[in-house]
Coordinates of C-alpha atoms in Angstrom, one line a residue:
X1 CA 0.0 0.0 0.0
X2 CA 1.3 3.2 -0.9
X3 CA 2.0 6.5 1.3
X4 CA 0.8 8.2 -2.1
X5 CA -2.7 6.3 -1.5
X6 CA -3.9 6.8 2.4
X7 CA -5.5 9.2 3.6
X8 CA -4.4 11.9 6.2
X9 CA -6.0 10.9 9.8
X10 CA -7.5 12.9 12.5
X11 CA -6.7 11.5 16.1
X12 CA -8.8 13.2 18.5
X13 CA -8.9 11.8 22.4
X14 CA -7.9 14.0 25.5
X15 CA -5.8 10.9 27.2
X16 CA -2.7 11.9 25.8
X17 CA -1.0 8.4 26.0
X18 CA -3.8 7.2 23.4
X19 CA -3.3 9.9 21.5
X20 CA 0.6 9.4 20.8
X21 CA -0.2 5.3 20.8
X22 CA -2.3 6.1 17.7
X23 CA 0.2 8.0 16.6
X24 CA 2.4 5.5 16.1
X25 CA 0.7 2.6 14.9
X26 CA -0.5 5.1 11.9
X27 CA 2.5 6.9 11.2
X28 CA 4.6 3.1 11.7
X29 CA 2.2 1.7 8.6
X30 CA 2.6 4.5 6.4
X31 CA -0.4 7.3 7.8
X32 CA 0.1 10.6 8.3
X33 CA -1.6 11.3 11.8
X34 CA -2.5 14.8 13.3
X35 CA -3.3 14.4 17.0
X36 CA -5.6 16.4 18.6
X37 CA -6.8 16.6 22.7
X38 CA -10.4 17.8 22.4
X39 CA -13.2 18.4 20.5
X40 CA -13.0 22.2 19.9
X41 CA -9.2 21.3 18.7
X42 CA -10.5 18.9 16.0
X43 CA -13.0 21.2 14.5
X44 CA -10.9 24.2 14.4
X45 CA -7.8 21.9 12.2
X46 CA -11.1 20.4 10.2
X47 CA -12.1 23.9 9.3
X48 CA -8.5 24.4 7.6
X49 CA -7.7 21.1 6.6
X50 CA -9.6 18.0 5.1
X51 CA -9.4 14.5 6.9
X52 CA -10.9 11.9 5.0
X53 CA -10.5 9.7 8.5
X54 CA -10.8 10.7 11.9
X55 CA -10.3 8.4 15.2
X56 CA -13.1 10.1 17.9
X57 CA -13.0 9.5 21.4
X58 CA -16.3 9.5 23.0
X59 CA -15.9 10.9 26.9
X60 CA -13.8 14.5 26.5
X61 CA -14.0 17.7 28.2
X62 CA -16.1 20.4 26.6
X63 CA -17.7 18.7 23.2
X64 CA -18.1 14.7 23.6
X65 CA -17.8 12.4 20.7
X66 CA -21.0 12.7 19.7
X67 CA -21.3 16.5 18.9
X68 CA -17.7 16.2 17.3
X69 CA -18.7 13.2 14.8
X70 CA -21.9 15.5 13.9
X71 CA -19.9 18.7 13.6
X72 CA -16.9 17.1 11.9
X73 CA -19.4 15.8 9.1
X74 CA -21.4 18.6 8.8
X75 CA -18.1 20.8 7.9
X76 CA -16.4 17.6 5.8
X77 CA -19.6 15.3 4.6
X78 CA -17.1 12.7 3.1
X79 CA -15.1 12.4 6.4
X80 CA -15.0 8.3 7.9
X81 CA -15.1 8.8 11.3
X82 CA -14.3 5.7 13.8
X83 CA -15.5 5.8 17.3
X84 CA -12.7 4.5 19.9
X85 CA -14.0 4.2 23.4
X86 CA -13.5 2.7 26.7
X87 CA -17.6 2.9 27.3
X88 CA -18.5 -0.2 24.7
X89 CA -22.1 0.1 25.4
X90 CA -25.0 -0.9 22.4
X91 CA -26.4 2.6 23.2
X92 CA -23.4 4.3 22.4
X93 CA -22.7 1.9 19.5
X94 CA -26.2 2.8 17.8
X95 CA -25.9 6.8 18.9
X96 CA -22.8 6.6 17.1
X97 CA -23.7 4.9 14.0
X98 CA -26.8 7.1 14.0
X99 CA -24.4 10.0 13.6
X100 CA -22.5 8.4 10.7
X101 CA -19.6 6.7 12.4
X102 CA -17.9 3.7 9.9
X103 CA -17.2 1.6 12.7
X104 CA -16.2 0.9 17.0
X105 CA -13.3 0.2 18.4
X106 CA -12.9 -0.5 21.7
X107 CA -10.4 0.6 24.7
X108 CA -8.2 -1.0 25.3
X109 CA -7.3 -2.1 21.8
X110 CA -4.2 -4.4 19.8
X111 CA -2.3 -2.4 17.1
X112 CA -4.0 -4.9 14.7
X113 CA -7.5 -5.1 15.8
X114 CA -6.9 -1.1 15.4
X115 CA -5.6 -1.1 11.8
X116 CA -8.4 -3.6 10.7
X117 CA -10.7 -1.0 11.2
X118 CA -8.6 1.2 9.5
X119 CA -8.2 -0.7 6.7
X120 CA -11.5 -1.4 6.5
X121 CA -11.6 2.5 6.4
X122 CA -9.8 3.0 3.7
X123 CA -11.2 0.8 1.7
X124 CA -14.2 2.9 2.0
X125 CA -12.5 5.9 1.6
X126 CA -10.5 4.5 -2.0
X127 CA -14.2 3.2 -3.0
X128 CA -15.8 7.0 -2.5
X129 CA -12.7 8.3 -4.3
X130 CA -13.3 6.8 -7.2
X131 CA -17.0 6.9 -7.4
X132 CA -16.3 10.5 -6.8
X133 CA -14.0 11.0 -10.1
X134 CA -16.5 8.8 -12.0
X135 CA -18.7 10.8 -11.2
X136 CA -17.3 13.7 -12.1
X137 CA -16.5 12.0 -15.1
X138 CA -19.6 11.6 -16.2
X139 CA -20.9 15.1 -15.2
X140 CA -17.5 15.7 -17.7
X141 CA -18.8 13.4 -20.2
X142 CA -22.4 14.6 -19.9
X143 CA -21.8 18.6 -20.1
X144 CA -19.6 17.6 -23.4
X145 CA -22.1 15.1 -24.6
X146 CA -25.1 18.5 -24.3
X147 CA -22.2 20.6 -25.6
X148 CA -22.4 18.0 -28.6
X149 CA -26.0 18.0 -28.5
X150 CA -25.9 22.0 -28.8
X151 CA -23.9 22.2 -31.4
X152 CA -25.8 19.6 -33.6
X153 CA -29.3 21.5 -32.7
X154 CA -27.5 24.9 -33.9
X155 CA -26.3 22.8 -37.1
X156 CA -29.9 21.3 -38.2
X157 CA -31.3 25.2 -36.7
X158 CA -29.3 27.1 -39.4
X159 CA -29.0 24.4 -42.1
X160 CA -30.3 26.0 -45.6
X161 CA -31.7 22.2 -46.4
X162 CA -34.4 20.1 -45.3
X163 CA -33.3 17.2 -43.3
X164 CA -35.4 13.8 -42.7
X165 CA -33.4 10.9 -41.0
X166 CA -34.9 7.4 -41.4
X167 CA -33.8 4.1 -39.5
X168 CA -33.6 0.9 -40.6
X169 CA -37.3 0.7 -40.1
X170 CA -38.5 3.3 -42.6
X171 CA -39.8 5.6 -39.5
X172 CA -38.3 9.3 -39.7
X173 CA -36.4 9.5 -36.2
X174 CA -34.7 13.3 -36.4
X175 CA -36.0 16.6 -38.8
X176 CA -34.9 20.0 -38.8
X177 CA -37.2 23.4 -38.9
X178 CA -37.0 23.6 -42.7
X179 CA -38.1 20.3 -43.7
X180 CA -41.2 20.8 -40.9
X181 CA -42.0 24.1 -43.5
X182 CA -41.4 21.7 -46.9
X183 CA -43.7 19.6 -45.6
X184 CA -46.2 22.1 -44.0
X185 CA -45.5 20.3 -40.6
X186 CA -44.9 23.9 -39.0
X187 CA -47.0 23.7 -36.2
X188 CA -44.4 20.2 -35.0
X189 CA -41.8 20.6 -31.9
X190 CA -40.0 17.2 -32.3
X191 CA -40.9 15.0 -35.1
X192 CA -42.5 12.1 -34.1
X193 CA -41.3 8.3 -34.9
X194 CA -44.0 7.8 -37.8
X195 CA -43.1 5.7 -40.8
X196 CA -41.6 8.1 -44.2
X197 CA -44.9 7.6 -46.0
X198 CA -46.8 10.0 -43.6
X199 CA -44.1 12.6 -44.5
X200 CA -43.2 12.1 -48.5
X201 CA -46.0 9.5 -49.7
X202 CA -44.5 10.1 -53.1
X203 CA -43.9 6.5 -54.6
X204 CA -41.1 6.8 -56.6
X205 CA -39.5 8.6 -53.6
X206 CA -40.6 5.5 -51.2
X207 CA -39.5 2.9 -53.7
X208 CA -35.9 5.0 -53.4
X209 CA -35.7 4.4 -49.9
X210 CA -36.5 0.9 -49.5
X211 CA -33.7 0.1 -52.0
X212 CA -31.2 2.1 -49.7
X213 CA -32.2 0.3 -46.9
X214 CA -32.2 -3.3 -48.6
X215 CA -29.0 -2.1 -49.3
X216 CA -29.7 -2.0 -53.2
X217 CA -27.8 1.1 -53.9
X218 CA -24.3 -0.2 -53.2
X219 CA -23.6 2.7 -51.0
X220 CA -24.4 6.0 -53.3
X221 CA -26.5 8.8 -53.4
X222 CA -29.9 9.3 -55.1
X223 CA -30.7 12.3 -56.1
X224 CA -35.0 12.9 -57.4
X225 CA -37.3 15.3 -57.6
X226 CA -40.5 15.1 -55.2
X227 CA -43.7 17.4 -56.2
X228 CA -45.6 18.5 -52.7
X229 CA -47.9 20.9 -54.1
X230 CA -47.3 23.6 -54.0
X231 CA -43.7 23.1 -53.6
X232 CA -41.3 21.3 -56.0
X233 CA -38.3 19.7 -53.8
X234 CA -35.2 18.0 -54.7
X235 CA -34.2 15.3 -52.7
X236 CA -30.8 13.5 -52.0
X237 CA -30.8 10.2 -50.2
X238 CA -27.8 8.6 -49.0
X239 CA -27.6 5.8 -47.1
X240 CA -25.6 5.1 -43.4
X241 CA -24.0 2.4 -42.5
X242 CA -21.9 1.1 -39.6
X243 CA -18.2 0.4 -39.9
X244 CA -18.6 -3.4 -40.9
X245 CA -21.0 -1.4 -44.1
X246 CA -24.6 -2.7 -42.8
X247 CA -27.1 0.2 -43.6
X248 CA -28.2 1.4 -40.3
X249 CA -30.6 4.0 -41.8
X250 CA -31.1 7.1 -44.5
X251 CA -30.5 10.7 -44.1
X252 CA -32.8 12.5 -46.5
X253 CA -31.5 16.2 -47.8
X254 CA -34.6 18.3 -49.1
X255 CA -34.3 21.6 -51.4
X256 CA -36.6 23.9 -52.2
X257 CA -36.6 24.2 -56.1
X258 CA -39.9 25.8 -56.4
X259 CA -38.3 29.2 -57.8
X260 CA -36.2 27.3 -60.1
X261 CA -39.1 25.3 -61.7
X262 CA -40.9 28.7 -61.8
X263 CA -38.2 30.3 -63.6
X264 CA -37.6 27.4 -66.1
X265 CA -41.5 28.2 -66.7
X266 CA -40.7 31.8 -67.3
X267 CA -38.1 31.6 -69.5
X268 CA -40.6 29.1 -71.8
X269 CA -43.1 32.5 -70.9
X270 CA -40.7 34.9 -71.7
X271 CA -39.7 33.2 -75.1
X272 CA -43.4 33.5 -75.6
X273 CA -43.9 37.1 -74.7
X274 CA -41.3 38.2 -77.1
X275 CA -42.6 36.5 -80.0
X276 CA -46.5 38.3 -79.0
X277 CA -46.0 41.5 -77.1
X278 CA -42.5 42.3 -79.1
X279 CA -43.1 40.9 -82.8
X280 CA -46.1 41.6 -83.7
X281 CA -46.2 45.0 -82.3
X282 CA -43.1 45.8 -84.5
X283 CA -44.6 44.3 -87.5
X284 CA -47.8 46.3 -87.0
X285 CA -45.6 49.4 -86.5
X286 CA -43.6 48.4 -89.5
X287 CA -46.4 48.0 -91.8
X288 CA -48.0 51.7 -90.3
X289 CA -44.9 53.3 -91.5
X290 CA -44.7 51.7 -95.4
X291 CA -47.8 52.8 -95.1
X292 CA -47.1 56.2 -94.5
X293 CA -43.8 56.2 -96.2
X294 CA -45.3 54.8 -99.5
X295 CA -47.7 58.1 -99.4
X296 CA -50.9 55.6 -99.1
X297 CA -52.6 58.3 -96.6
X298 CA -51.3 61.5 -97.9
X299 CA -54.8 62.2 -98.8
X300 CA -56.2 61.6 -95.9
X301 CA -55.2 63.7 -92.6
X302 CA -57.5 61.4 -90.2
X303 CA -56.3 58.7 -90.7
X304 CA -52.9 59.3 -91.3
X305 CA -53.5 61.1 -87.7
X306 CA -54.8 57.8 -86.4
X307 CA -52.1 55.5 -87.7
X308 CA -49.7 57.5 -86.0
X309 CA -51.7 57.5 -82.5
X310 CA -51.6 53.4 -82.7
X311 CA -47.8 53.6 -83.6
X312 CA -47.4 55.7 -80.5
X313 CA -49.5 53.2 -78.6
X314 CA -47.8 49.9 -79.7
X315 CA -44.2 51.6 -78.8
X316 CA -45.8 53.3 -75.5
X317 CA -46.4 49.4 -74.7
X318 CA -43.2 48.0 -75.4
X319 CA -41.2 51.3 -73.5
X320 CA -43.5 50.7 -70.7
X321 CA -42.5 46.5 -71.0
X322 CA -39.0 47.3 -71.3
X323 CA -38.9 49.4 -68.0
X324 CA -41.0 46.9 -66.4
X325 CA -38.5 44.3 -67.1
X326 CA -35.7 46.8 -66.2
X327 CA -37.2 47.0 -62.7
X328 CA -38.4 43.9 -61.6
X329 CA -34.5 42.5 -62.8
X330 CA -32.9 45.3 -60.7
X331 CA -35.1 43.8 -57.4
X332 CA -34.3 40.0 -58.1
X333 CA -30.7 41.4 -58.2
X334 CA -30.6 43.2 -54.9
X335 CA -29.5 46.8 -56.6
X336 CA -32.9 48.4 -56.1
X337 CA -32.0 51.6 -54.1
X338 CA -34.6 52.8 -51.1
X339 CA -34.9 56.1 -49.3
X340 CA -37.1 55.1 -46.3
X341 CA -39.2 57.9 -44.8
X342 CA -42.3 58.5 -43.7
X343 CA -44.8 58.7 -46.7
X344 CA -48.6 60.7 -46.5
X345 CA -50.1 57.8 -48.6
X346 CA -53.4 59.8 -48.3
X347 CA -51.7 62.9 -50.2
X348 CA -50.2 60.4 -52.2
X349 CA -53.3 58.7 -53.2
X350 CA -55.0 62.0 -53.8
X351 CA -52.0 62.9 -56.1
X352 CA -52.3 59.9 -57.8
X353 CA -56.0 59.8 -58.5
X354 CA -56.0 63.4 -59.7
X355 CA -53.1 62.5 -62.3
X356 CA -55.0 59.3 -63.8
X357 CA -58.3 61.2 -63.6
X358 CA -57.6 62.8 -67.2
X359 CA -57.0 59.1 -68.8
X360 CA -60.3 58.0 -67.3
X361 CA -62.1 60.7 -68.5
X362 CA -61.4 59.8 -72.2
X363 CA -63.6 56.6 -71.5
X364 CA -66.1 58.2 -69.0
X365 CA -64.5 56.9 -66.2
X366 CA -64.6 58.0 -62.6
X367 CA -62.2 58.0 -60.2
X368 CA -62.6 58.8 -56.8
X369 CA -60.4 59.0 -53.2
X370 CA -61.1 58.2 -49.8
X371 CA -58.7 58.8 -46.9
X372 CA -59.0 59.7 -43.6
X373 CA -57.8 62.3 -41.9
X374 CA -55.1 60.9 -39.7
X375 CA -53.5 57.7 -41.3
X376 CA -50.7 56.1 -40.2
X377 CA -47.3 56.8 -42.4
X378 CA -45.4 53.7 -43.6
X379 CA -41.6 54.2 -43.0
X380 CA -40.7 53.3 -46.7
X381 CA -39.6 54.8 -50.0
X382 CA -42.2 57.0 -52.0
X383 CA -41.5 56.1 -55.2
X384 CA -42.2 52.7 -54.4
X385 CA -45.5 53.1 -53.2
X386 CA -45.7 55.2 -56.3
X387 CA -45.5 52.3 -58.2
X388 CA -47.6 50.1 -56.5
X389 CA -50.2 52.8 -56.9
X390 CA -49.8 53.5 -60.7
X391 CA -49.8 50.1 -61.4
X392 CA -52.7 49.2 -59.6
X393 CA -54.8 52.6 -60.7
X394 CA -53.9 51.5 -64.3
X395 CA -55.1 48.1 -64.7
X396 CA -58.6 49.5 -62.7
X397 CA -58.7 51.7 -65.6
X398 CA -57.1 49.7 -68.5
X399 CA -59.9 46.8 -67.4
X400 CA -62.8 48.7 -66.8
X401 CA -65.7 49.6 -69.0
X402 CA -66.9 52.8 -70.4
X403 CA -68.3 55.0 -68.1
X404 CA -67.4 52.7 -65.1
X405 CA -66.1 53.5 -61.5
X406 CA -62.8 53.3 -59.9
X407 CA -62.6 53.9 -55.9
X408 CA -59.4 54.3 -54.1
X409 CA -60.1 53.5 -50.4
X410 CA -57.5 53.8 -47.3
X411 CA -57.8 52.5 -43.7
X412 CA -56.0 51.6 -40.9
X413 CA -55.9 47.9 -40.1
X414 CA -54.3 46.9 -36.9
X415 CA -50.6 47.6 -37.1
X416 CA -50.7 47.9 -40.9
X417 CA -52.4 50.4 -43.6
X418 CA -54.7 49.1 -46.1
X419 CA -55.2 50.5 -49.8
X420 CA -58.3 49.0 -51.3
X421 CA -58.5 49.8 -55.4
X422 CA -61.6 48.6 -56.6
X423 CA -63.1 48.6 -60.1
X424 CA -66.1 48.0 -62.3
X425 CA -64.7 46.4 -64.9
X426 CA -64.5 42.9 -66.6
X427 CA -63.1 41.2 -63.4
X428 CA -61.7 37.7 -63.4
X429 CA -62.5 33.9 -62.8
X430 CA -61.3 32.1 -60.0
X431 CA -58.5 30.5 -63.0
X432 CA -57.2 33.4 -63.7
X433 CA -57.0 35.2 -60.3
X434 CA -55.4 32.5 -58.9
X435 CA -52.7 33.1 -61.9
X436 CA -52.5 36.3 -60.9
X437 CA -48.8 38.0 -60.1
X438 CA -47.1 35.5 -62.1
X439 CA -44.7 37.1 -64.3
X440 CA -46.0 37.6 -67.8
X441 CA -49.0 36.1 -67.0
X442 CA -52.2 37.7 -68.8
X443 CA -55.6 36.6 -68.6
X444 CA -56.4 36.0 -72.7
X445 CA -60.2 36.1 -73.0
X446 CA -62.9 38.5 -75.1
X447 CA -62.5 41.2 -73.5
X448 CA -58.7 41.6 -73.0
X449 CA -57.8 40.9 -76.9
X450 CA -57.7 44.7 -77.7
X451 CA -55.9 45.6 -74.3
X452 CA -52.0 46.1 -74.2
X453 CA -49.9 45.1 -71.6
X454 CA -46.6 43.4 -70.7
X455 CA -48.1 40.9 -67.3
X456 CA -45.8 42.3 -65.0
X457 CA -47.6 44.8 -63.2
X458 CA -48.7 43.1 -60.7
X459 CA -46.1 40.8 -60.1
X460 CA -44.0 44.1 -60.1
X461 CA -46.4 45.0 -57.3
X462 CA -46.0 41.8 -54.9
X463 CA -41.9 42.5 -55.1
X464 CA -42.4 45.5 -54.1
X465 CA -44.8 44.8 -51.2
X466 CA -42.7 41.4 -50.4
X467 CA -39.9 44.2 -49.7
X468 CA -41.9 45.4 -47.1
X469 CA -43.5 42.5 -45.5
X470 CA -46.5 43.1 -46.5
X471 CA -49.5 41.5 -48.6
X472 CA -51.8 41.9 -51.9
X473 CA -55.3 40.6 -51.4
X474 CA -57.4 40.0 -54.8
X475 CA -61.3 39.9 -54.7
X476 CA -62.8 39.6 -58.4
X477 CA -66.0 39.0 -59.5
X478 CA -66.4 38.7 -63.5
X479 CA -68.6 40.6 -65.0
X480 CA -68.4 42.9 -61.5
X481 CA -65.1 44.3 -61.3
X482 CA -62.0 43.6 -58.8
X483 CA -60.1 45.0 -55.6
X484 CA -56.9 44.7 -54.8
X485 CA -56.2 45.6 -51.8
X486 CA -52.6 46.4 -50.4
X487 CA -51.8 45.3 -46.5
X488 CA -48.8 47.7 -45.6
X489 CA -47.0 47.2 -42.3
X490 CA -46.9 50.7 -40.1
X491 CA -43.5 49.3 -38.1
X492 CA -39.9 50.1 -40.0
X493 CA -39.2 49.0 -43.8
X494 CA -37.3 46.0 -44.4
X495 CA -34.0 46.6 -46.7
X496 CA -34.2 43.2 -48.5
X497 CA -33.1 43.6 -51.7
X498 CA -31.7 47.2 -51.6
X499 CA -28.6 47.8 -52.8
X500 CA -28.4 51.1 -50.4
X501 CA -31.1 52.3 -47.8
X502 CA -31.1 55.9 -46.5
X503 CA -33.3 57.1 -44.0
X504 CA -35.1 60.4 -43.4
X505 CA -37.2 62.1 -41.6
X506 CA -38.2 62.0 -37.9
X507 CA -38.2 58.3 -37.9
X508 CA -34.7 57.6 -39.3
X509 CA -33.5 56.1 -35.8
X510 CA -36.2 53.6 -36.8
X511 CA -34.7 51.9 -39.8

């Protein structure tokens, strides 16, 4: 036994021959021994030192053995106290265990009959030791395993890509936040053990993962595309396996490719945009002009007058396309510049009205404002608003009928503004409205052969609002006439997709 491994001991009896006898029986067997001759003595070297193992007499002057054992393992909970006493009695025997003594040794004692009780002792005292480092061991290995934990929470937290891991069993056992909104699952804390096909019931998908997990796949990815209306999602399966290579489960990487599929669709759009709203208002401005050129309406000021007016009108549309197109690229690319302040959107209306007023009246429309007096002011930029307002004022004119109505109405809703435009015109079916806002997207009936337009008003519109967190609302009735109605948040502007923001005005702190 080494010197290295026993504990330091606490010797406390007022018969000063015990003491010293103690003394040397420890000290001869490798202890170190501190001797104490009373109660008040022991407490007072306890308070500044730790004894894992203290010797107690019972009978001393001033504190007996009794309040010492209680006091000395109130101040050190781990110390092993053995009684050693002339007064062998059971009372004292169970008083003392009661207080947490290890063991009694009675006076007058052999040097061996001692240090078997010490040994004993110590073999308590090694086992505490080391249940004590365990333990802190695994309070080690537990604050580093939550660490772990942490850090793989704050990995699936901020991950771009859905994530769905399956066992071996097909059920999903682990998610992350965006597969929970790919799979409209929002509402979800934890995801529950429920087999794949209540997630993705997709059966090319399923078919995938059954394969990986028979082990089919000879270890590779598989990358297919999953349609979950509304959303289009690509999604790569791998399988995992342990070291010897069985498959032990799949991890499942979701992507939103929704956009992208949009944007294949409005490349095939825009191919056939520029074949219509490009071409053949060329050719029909080409053919006015040989006809002017080739002195065909010389002779005839009126209608030279009104093949001239049509020109203007055919290149009016494609100026008014080409700025469209202009714009809505400069906000998909970020370099839209803002100047955030508050904006009077009742003066703005009014403005606005007043200017379109003299359009309307060519076809016996009326236009009329209603704003009250105190209305909220949006922190954004004006000219945007300005747009949103145009366009919207336009296409209640463009599609309404002679001598028809348009009504420009503003409220305050809660912690937003509304702005309700609402016409008498042809309206729309339910088709066609829920079309509405795609890019280049026209409705093509009867009634809108004869009217120009490029389709990207209103999807000009829901950028611009998008911008600002808020919302367009559509209500259309065909035959009746439509509102749109604009939901603008009151609170600070977002900056998404500005290339620079300045602020003005009072509220500038604000932005």
């Amino acid at each position: 036994m080494s010197d290295l491994d026993l504990p330091p001991v606490l010797v406390i009896d007022d018969e000063l021959g015990m003491r010293e006898g103690m003394r040397r029986v420890l000290e001869k067997r490798g202890f170190r021994a501190h001797t104490v001759d009373s109660g008040e003595a022991a407490l007072a070297l306890a308070a500044q030192e730790a004894f894992p193992l203290a010797l107690v007499d019972l009978k001393m002057p001033g504190l007996d053995g009794f309040a010492v054992i209680e006091r000395l393992r109130a101040l050190q909970p781990g110390t092993i106290c053995i009684v050693v006493s002339a007064f062998a009695t059971i009372e004292s025997a169970v008083q003392s265990t009661k207080m947490g003594a290890f063991d009694f040794v009675v006076k007058p004692f052999a040097p061996d009959d001692l240090m078997r009780v010490v040994n004993r002792a110590v073999g308590q005292w090694r086992l505490a030791r080391e249940a004590a480092r365990l333990r802190t061991e695994r309070e080690a290995h537990l604050l580093e395993l939550a660490a772990e934990k942490t850090r793989l929470r704050t990995i699936l937290q901020s991950m771009g890509e859905g994530l769905l891991v399956v066992n071996i069993d097909g059920e999903v056992v682990l998610d992350n936040p965006v597969s929970r909104r790919f799979l409209g699952r929002v509402q979800e804390v934890a995801v529950p053990r429920r087999p794949v096909s209540d997630f993705i019931g997709e059966p090319r998908f399923l078919a995938t993962v059954r394969a990986l997990l028979a082990g089919e796949a000879d270890g590779a990815a598989v990358m297919l595309e999953v349609r979950l209306d509304p959303r289009h999602l690509r999604a790569t399966l791998a399988p995992v396996c342990d070291e010897a290579g069985r498959v032990l489960g799949v991890v499942v990487l979701l992507a939103d490719i929704t956009d992208a599929k949009a944007l294949e669709r409005m490349k095939t759009l825009f191919v056939s945009m520029v074949a219509h709203e490009i071409k053949a208002p060329l050719g029909a401005v080409e053919g006015y002009l040989n006809l002017i050129l080739g002195g065909d309406l010389d002779a005839d000021e009126a209608r030279r007058h009104q093949v001239i007016s049509r020109c203007l009108e055919r290149t009016g549309a494609l100026l008014a396309l080409v700025q469209d197109l202009l714009e809505i690229t400069r906000r998909d690319a970020g370099r839209q510049e803002k100047r955030l302040e508050p904006v009077d959107l009742g003066a703005l209306a009014q403005e606005l009205a007043q200017f379109h007023a003299r359009d309307a009246a060519v076809r016996g429309i009326a236009i009329t404002c209603e704003a009250p007096a105190a209305l909220p002011r949006p922190f954004a930029d004006r000219n945007d608003l300005e747009r949103v307002l145009t366009n919207l004022l336009s296409n209640a004119i463009k599609y309404n009928r002679d001598g028809g109505r348009v009504t420009v109405r503003l409220a305050s809703a809660g912690a937003a503004v509304t702005i309700a435009v609402r016409d008498t015109g042809i309206g729309m079916s339910p088709a066609e409205r829920a079309r509405l806002g795609e890019e280049f997207f026209r409705a093509k009936n009867a009634h809108t052969r004869l009217i120009t337009g490029t389709g990207l008003g209103v999807a000009l519109v829901k950028k611009i609002l998008d911008g600002y967190n808020g919302a367009l609302e559509v209500e259309s009735v065909p035959g009746e006439g439509s509102t749109f109605r604009v939901l603008l948040p009151v609170g600070g502007a977002s900056a998404s997709g500005a290339g620079a923001v300045e602020a003005v005005g009072s509220d500038a702190g604000v932005a």
